[in-house]
mmCIF file with all atom_site columns, N, CA and C in Angstrom:
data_model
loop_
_atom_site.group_PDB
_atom_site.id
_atom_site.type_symbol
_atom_site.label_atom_id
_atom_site.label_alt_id
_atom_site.label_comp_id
_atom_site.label_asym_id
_atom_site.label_entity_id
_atom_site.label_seq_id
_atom_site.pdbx_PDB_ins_code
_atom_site.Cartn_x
_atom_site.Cartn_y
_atom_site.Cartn_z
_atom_site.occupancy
_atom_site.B_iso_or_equiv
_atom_site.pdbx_formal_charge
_atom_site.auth_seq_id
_atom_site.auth_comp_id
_atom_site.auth_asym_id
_atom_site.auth_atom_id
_atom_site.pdbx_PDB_model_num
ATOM 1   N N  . UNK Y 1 1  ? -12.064 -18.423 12.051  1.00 0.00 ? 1  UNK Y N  1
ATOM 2   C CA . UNK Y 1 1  ? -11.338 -19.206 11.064  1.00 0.00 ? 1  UNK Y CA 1
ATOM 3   C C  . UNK Y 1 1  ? -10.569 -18.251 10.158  1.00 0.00 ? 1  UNK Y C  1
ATOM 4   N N  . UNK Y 1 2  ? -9.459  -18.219 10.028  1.00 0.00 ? 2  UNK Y N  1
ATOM 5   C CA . UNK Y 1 2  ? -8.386  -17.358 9.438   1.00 0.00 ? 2  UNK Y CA 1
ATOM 6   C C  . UNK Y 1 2  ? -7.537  -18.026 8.194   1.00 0.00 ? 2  UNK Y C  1
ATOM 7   N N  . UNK Y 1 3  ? -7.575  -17.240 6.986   1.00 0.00 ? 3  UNK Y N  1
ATOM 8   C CA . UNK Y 1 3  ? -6.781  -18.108 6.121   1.00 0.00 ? 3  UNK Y CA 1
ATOM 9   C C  . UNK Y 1 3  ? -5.790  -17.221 5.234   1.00 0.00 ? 3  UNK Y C  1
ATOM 10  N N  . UNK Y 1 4  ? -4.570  -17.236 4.682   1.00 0.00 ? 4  UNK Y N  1
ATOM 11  C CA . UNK Y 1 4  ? -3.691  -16.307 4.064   1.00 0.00 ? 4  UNK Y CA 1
ATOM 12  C C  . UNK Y 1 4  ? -4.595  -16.748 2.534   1.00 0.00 ? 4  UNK Y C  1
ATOM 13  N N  . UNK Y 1 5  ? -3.968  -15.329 2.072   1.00 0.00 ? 5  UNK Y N  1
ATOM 14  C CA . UNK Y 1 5  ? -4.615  -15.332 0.987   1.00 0.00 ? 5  UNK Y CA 1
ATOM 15  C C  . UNK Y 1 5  ? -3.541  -14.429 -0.114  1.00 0.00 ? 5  UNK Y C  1
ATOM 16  N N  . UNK Y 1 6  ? -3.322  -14.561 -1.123  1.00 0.00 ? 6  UNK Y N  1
ATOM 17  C CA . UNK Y 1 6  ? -2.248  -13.902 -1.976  1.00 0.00 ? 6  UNK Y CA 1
ATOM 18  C C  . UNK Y 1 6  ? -3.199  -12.739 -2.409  1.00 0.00 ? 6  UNK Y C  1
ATOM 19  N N  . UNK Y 1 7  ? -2.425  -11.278 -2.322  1.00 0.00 ? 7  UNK Y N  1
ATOM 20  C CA . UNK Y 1 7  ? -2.907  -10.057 -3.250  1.00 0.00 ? 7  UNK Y CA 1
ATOM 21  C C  . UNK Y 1 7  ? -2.188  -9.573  -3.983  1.00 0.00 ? 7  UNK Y C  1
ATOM 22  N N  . UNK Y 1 8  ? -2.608  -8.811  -4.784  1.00 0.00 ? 8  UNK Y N  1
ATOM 23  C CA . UNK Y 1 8  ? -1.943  -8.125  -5.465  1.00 0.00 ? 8  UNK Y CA 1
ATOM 24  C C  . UNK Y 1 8  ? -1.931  -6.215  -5.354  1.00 0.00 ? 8  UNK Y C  1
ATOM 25  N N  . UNK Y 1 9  ? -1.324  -5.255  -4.925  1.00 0.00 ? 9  UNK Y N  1
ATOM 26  C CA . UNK Y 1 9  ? -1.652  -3.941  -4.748  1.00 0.00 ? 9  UNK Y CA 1
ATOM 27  C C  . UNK Y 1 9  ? -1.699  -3.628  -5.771  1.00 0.00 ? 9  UNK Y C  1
ATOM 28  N N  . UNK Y 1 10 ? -2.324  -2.160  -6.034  1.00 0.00 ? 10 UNK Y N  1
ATOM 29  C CA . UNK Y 1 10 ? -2.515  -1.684  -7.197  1.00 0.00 ? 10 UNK Y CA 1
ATOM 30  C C  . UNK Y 1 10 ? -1.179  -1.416  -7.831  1.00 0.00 ? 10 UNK Y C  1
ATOM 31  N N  . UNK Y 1 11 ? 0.200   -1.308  -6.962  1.00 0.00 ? 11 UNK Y N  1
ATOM 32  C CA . UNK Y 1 11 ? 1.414   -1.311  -7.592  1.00 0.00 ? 11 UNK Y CA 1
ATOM 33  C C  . UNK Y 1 11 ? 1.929   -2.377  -8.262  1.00 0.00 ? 11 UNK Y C  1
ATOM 34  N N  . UNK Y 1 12 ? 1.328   -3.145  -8.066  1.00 0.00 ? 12 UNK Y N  1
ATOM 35  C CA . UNK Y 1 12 ? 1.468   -4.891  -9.025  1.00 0.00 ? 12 UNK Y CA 1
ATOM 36  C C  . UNK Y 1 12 ? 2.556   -5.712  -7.725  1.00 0.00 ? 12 UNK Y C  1
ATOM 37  N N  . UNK Y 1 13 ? 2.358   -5.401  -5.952  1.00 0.00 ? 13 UNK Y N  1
ATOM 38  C CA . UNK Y 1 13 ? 3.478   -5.897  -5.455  1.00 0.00 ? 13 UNK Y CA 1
ATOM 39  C C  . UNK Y 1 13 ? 2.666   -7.165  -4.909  1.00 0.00 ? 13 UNK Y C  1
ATOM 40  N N  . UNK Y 1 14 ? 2.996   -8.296  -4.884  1.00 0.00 ? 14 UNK Y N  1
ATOM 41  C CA . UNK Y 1 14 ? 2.145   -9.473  -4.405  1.00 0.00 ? 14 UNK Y CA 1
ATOM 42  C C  . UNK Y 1 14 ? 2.621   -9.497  -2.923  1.00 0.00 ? 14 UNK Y C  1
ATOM 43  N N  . UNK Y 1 15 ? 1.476   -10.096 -1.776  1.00 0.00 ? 15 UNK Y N  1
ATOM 44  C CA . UNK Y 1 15 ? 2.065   -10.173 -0.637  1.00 0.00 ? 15 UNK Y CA 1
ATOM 45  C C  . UNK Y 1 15 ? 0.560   -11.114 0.137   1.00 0.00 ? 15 UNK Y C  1
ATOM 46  N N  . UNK Y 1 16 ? 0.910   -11.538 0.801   1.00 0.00 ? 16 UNK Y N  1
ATOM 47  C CA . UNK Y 1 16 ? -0.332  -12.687 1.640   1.00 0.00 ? 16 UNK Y CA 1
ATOM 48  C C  . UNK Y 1 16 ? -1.197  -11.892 3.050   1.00 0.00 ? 16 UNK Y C  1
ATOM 49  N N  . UNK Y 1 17 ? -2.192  -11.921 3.074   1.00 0.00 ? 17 UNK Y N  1
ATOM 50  C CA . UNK Y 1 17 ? -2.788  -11.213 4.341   1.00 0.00 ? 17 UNK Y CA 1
ATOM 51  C C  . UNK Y 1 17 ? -4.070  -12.602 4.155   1.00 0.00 ? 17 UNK Y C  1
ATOM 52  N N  . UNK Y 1 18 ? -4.074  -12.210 5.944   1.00 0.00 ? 18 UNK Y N  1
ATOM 53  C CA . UNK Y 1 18 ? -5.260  -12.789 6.306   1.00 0.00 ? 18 UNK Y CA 1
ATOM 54  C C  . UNK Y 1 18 ? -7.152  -12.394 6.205   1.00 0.00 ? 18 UNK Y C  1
ATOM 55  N N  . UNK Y 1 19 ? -7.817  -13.268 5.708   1.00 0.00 ? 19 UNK Y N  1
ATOM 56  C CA . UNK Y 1 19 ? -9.161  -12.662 5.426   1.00 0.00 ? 19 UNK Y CA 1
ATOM 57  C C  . UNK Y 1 19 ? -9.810  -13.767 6.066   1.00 0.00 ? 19 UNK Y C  1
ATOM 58  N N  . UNK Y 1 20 ? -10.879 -12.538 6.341   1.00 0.00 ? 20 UNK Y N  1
ATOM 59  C CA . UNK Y 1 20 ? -12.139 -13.247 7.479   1.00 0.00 ? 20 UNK Y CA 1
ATOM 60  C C  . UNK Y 1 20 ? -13.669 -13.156 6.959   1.00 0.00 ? 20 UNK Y C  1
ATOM 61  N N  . UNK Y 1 21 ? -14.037 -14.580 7.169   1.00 0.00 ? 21 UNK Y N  1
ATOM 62  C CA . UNK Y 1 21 ? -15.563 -14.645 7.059   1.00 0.00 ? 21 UNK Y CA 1
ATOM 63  C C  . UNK Y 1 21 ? -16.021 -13.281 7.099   1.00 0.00 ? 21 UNK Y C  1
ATOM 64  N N  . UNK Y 1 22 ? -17.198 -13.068 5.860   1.00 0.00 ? 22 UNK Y N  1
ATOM 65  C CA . UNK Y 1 22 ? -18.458 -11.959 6.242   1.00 0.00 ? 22 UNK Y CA 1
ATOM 66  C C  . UNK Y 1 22 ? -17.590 -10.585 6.244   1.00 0.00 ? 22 UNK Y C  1
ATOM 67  N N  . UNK Y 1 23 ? -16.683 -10.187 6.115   1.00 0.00 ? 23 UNK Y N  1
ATOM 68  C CA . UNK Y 1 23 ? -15.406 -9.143  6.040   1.00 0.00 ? 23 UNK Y CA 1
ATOM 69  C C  . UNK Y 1 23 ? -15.964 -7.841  4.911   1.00 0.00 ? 23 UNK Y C  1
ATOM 70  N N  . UNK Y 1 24 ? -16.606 -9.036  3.855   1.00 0.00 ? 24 UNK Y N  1
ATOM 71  C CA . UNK Y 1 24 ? -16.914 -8.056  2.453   1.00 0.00 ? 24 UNK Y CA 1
ATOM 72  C C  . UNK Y 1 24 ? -17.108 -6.435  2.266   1.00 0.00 ? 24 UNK Y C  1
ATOM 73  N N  . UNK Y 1 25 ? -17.919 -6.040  3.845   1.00 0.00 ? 25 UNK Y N  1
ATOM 74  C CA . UNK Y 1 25 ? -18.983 -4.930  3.868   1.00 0.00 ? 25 UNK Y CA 1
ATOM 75  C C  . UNK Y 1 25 ? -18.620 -4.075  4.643   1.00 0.00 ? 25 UNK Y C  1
ATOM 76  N N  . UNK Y 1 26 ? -16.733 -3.652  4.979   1.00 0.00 ? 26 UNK Y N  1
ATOM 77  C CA . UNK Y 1 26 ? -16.584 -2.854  6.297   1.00 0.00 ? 26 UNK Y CA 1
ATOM 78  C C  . UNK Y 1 26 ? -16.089 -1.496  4.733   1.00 0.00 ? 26 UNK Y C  1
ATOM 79  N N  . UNK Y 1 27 ? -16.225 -0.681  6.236   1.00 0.00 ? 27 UNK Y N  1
ATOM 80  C CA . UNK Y 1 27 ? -16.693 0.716   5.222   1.00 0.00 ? 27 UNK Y CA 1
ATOM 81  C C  . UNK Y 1 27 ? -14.895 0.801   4.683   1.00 0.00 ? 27 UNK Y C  1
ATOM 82  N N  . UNK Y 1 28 ? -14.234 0.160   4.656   1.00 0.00 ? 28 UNK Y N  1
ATOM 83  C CA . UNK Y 1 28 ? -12.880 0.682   3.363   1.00 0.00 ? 28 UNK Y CA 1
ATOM 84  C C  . UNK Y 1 28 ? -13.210 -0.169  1.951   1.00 0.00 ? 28 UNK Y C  1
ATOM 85  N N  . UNK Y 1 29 ? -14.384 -0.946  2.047   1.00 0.00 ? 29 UNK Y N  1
ATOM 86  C CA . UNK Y 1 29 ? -14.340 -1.752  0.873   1.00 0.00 ? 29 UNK Y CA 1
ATOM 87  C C  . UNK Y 1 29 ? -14.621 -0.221  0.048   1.00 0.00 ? 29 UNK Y C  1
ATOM 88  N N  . UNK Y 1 30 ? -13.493 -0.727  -1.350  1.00 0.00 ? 30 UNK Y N  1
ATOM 89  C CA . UNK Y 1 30 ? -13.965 0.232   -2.407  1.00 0.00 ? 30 UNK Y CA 1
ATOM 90  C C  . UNK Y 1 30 ? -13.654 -0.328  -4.025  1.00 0.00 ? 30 UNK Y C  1
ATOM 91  N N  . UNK Y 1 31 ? -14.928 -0.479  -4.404  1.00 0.00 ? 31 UNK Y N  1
ATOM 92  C CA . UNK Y 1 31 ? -15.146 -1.476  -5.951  1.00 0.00 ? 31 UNK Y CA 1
ATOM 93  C C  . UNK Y 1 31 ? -14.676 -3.025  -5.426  1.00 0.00 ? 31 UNK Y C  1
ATOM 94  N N  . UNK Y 1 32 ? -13.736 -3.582  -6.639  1.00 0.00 ? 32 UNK Y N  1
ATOM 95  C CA . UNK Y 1 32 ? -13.515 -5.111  -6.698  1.00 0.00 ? 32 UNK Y CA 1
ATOM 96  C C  . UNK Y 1 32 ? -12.253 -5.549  -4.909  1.00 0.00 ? 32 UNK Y C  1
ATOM 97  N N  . UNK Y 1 33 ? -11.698 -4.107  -4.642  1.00 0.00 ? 33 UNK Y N  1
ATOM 98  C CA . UNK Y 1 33 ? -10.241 -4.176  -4.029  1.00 0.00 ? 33 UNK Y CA 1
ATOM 99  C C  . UNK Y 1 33 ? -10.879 -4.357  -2.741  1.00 0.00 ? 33 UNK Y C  1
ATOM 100 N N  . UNK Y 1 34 ? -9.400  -4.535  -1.824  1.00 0.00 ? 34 UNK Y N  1
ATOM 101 C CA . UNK Y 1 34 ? -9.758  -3.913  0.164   1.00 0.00 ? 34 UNK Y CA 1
ATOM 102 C C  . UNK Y 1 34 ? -8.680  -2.722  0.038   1.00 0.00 ? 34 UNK Y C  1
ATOM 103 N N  . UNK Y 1 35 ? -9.142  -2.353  0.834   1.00 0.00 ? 35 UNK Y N  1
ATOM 104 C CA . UNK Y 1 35 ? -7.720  -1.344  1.599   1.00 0.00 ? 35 UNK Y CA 1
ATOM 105 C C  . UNK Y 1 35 ? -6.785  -2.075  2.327   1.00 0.00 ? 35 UNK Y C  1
ATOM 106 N N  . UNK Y 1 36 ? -5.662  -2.427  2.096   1.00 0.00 ? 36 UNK Y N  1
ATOM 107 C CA . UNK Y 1 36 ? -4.542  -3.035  3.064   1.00 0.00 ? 36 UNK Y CA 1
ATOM 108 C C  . UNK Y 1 36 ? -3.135  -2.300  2.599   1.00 0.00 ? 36 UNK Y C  1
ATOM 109 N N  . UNK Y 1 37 ? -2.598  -2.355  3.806   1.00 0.00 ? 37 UNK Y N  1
ATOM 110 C CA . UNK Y 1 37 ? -1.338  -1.379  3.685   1.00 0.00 ? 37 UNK Y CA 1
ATOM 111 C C  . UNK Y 1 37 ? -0.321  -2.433  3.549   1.00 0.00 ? 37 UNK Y C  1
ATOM 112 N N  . UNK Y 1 38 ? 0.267   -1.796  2.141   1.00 0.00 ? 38 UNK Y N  1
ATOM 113 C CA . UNK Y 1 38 ? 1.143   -3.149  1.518   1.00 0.00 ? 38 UNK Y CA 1
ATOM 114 C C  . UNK Y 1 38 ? 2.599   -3.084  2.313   1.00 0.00 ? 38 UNK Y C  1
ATOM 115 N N  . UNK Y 1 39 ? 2.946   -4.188  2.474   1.00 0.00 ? 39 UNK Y N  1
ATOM 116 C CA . UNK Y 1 39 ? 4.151   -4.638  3.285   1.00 0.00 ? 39 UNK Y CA 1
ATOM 117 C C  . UNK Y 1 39 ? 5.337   -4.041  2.442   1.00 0.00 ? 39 UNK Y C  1
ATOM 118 N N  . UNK Y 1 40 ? 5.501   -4.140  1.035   1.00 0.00 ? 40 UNK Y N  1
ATOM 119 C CA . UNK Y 1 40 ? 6.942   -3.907  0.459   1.00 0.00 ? 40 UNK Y CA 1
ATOM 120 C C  . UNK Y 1 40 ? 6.830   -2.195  0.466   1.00 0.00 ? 40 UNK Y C  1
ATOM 121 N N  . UNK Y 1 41 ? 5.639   -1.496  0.210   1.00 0.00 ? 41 UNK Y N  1
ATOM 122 C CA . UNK Y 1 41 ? 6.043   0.172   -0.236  1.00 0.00 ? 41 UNK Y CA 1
ATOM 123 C C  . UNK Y 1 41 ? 5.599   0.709   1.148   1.00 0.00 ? 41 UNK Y C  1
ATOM 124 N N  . UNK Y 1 42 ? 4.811   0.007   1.782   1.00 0.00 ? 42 UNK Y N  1
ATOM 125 C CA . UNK Y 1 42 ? 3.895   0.460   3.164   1.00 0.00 ? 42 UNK Y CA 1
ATOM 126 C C  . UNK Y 1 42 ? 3.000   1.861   2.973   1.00 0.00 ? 42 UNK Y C  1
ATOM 127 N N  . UNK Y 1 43 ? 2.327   1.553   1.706   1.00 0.00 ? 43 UNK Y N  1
ATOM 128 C CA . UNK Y 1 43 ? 1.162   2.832   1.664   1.00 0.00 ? 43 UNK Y CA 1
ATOM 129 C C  . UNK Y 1 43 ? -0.006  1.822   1.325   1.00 0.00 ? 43 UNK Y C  1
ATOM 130 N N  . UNK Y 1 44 ? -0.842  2.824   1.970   1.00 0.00 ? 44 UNK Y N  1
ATOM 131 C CA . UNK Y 1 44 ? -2.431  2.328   1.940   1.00 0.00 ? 44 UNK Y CA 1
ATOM 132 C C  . UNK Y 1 44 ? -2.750  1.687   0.755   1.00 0.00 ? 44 UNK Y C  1
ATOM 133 N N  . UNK Y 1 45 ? -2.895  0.774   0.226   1.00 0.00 ? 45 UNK Y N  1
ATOM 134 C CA . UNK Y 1 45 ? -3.425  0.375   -1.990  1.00 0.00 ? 45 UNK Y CA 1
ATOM 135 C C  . UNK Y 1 45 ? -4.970  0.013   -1.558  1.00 0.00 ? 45 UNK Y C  1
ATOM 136 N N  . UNK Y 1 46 ? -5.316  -0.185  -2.572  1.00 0.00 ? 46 UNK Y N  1
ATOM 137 C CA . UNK Y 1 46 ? -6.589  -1.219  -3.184  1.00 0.00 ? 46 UNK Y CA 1
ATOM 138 C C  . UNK Y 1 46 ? -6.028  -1.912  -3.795  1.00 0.00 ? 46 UNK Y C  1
ATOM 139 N N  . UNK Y 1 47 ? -5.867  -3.393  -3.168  1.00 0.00 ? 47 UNK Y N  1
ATOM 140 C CA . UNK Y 1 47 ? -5.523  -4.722  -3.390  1.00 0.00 ? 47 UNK Y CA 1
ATOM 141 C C  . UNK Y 1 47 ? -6.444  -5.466  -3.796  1.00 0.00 ? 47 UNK Y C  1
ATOM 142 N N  . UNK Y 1 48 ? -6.242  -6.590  -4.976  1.00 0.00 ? 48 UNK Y N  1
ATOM 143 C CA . UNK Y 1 48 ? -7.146  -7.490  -5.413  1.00 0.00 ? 48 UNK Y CA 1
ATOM 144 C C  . UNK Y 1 48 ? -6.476  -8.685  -5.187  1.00 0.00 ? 48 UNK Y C  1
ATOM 145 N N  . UNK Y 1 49 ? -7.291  -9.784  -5.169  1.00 0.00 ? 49 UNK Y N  1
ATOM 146 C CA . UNK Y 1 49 ? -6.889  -11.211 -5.054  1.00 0.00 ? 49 UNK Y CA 1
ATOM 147 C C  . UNK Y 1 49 ? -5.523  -11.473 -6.455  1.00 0.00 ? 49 UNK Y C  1
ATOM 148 N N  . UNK Y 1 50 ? -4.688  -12.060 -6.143  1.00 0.00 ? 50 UNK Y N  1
ATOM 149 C CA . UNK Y 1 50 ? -3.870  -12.177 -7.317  1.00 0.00 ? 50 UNK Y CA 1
ATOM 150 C C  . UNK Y 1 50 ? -4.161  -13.936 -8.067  1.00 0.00 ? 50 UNK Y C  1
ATOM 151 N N  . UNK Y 1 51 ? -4.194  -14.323 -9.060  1.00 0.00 ? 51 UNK Y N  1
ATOM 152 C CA . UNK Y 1 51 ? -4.542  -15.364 -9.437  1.00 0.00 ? 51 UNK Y CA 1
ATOM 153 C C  . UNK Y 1 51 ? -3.396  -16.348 -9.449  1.00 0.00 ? 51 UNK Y C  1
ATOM 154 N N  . UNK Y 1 52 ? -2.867  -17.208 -8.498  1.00 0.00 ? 52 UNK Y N  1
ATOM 155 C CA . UNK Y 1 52 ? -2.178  -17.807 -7.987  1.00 0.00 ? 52 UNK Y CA 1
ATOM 156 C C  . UNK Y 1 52 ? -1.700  -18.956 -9.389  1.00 0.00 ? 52 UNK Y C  1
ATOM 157 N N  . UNK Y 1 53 ? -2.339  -19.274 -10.171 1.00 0.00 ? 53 UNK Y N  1
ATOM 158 C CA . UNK Y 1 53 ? -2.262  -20.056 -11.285 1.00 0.00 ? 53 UNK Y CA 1
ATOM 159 C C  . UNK Y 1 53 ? -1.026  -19.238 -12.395 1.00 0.00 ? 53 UNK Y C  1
ATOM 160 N N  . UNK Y 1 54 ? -1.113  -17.889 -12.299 1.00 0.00 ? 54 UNK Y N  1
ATOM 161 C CA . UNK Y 1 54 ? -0.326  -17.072 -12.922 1.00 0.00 ? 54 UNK Y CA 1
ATOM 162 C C  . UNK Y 1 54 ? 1.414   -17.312 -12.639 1.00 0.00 ? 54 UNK Y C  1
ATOM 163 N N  . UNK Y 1 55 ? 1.788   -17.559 -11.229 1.00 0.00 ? 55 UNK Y N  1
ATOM 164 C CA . UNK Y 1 55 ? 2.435   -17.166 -10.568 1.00 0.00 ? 55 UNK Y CA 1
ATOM 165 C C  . UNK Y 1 55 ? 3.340   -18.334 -10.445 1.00 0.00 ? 55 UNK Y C  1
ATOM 166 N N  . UNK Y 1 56 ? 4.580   -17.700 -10.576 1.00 0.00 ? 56 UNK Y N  1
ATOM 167 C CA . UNK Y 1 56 ? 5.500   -18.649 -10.141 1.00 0.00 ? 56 UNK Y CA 1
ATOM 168 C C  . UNK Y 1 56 ? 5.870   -19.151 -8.949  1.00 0.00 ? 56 UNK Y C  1
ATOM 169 N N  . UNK Y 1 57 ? 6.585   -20.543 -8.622  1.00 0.00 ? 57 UNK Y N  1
ATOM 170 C CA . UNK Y 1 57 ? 7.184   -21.338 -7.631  1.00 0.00 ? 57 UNK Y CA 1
ATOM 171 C C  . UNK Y 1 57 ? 7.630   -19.718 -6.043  1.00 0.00 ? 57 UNK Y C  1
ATOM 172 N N  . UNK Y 1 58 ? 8.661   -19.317 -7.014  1.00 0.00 ? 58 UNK Y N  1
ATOM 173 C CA . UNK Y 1 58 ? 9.343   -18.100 -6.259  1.00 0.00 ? 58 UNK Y CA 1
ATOM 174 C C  . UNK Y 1 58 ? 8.539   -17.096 -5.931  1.00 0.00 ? 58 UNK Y C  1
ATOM 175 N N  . UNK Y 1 59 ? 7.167   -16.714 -6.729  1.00 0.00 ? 59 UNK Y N  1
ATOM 176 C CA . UNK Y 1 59 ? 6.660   -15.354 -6.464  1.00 0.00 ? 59 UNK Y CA 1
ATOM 177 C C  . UNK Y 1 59 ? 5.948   -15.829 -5.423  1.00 0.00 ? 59 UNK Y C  1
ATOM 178 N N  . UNK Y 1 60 ? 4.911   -16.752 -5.574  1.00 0.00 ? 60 UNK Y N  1
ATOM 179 C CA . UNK Y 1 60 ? 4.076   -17.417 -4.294  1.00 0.00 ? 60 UNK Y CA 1
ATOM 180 C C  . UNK Y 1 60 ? 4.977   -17.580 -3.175  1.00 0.00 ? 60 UNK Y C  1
ATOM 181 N N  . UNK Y 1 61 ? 6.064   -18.597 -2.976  1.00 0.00 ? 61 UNK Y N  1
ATOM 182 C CA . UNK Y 1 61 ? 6.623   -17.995 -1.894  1.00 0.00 ? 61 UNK Y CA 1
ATOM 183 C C  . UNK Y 1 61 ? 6.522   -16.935 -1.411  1.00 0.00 ? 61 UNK Y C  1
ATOM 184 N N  . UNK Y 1 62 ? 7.277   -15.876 -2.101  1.00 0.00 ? 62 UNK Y N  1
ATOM 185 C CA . UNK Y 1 62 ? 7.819   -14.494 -1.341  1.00 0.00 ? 62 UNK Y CA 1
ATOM 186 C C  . UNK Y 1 62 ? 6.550   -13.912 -0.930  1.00 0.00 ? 62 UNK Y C  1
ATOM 187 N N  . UNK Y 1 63 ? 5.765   -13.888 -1.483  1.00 0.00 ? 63 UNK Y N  1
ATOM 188 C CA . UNK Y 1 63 ? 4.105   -13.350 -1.404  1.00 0.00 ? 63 UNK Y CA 1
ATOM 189 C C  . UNK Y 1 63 ? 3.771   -13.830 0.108   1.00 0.00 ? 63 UNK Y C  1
ATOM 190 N N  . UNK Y 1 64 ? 3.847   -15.463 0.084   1.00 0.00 ? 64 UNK Y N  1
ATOM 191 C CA . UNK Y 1 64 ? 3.888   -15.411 1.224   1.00 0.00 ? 64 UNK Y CA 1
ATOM 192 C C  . UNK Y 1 64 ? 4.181   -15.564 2.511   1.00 0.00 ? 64 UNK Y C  1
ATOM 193 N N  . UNK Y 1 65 ? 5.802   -14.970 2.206   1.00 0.00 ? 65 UNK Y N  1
ATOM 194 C CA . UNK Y 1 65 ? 6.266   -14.579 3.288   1.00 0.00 ? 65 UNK Y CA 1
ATOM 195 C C  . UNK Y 1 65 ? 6.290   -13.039 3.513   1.00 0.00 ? 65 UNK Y C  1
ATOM 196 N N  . UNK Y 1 66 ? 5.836   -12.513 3.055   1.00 0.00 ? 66 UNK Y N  1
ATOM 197 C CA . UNK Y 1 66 ? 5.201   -10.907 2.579   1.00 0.00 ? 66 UNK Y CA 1
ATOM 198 C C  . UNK Y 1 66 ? 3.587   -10.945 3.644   1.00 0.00 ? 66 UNK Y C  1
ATOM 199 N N  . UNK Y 1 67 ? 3.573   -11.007 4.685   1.00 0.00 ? 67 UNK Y N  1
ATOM 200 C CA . UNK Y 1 67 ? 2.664   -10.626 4.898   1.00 0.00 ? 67 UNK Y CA 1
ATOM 201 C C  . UNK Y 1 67 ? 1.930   -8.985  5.197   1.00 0.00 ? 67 UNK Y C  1
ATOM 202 N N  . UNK Y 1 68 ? 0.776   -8.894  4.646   1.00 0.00 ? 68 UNK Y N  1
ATOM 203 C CA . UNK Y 1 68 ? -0.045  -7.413  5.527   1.00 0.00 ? 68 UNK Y CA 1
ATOM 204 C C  . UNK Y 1 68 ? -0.114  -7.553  7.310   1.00 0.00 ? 68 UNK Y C  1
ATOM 205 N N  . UNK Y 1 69 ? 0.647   -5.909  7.466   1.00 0.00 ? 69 UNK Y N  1
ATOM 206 C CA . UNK Y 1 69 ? 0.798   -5.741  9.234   1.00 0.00 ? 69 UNK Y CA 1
ATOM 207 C C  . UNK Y 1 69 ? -0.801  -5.433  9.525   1.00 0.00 ? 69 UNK Y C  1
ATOM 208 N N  . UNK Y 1 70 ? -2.115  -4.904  8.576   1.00 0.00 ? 70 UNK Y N  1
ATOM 209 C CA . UNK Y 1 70 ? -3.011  -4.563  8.438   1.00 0.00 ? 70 UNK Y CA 1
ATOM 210 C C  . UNK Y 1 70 ? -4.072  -4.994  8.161   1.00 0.00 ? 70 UNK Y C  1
ATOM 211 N N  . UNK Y 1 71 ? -5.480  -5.105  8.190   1.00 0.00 ? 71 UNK Y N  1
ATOM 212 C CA . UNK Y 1 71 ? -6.536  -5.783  7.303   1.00 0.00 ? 71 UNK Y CA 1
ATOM 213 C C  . UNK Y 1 71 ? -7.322  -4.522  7.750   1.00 0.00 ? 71 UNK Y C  1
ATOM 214 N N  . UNK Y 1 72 ? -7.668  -3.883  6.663   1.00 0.00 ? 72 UNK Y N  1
ATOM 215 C CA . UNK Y 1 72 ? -8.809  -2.545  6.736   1.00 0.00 ? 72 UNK Y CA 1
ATOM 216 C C  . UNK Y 1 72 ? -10.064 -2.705  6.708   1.00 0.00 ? 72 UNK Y C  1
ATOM 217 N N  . UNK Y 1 73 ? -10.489 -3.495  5.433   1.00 0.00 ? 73 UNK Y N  1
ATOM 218 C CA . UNK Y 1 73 ? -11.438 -4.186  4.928   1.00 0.00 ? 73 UNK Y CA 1
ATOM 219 C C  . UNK Y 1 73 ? -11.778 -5.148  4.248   1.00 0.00 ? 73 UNK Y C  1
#
């Protein structure tokens, strides 16, 4: 079961990747973030969930049509 999900990189760039059940515990988890290689700068970040309530009409879009080519952890 696969679902997009909005992040945010530590560069503040929002973009949508897919997350999977039970995922929590693969060895790139590091603190609150994952490792995913962000689509707009394409370097490795620690990404956090972005709070979708924040976010505008336009940013949610682009976010997600921004997807991660990656899921690390």
């Amino acid at each position: 079961m696969e679902q997009r999900t909005v992040v945010r990189c530590a560069e503040g760039h929002l973009f949508s990747t897919t997350t999977f059940p039970m995922q929590n515990l693969g060895p790139g988890r590091l603190g609150p973030g994952r490792l995913i290689r962000c689509p707009q700068c394409g370097r490795l970040r620690s990404s956090v969930l972005a709070d979708v309530r924040e976010l505008s009409t336009a940013q949610l879009a682009q976010a997600m049509r921004l997807e991660a080519a990656e899921f690390l952890a």
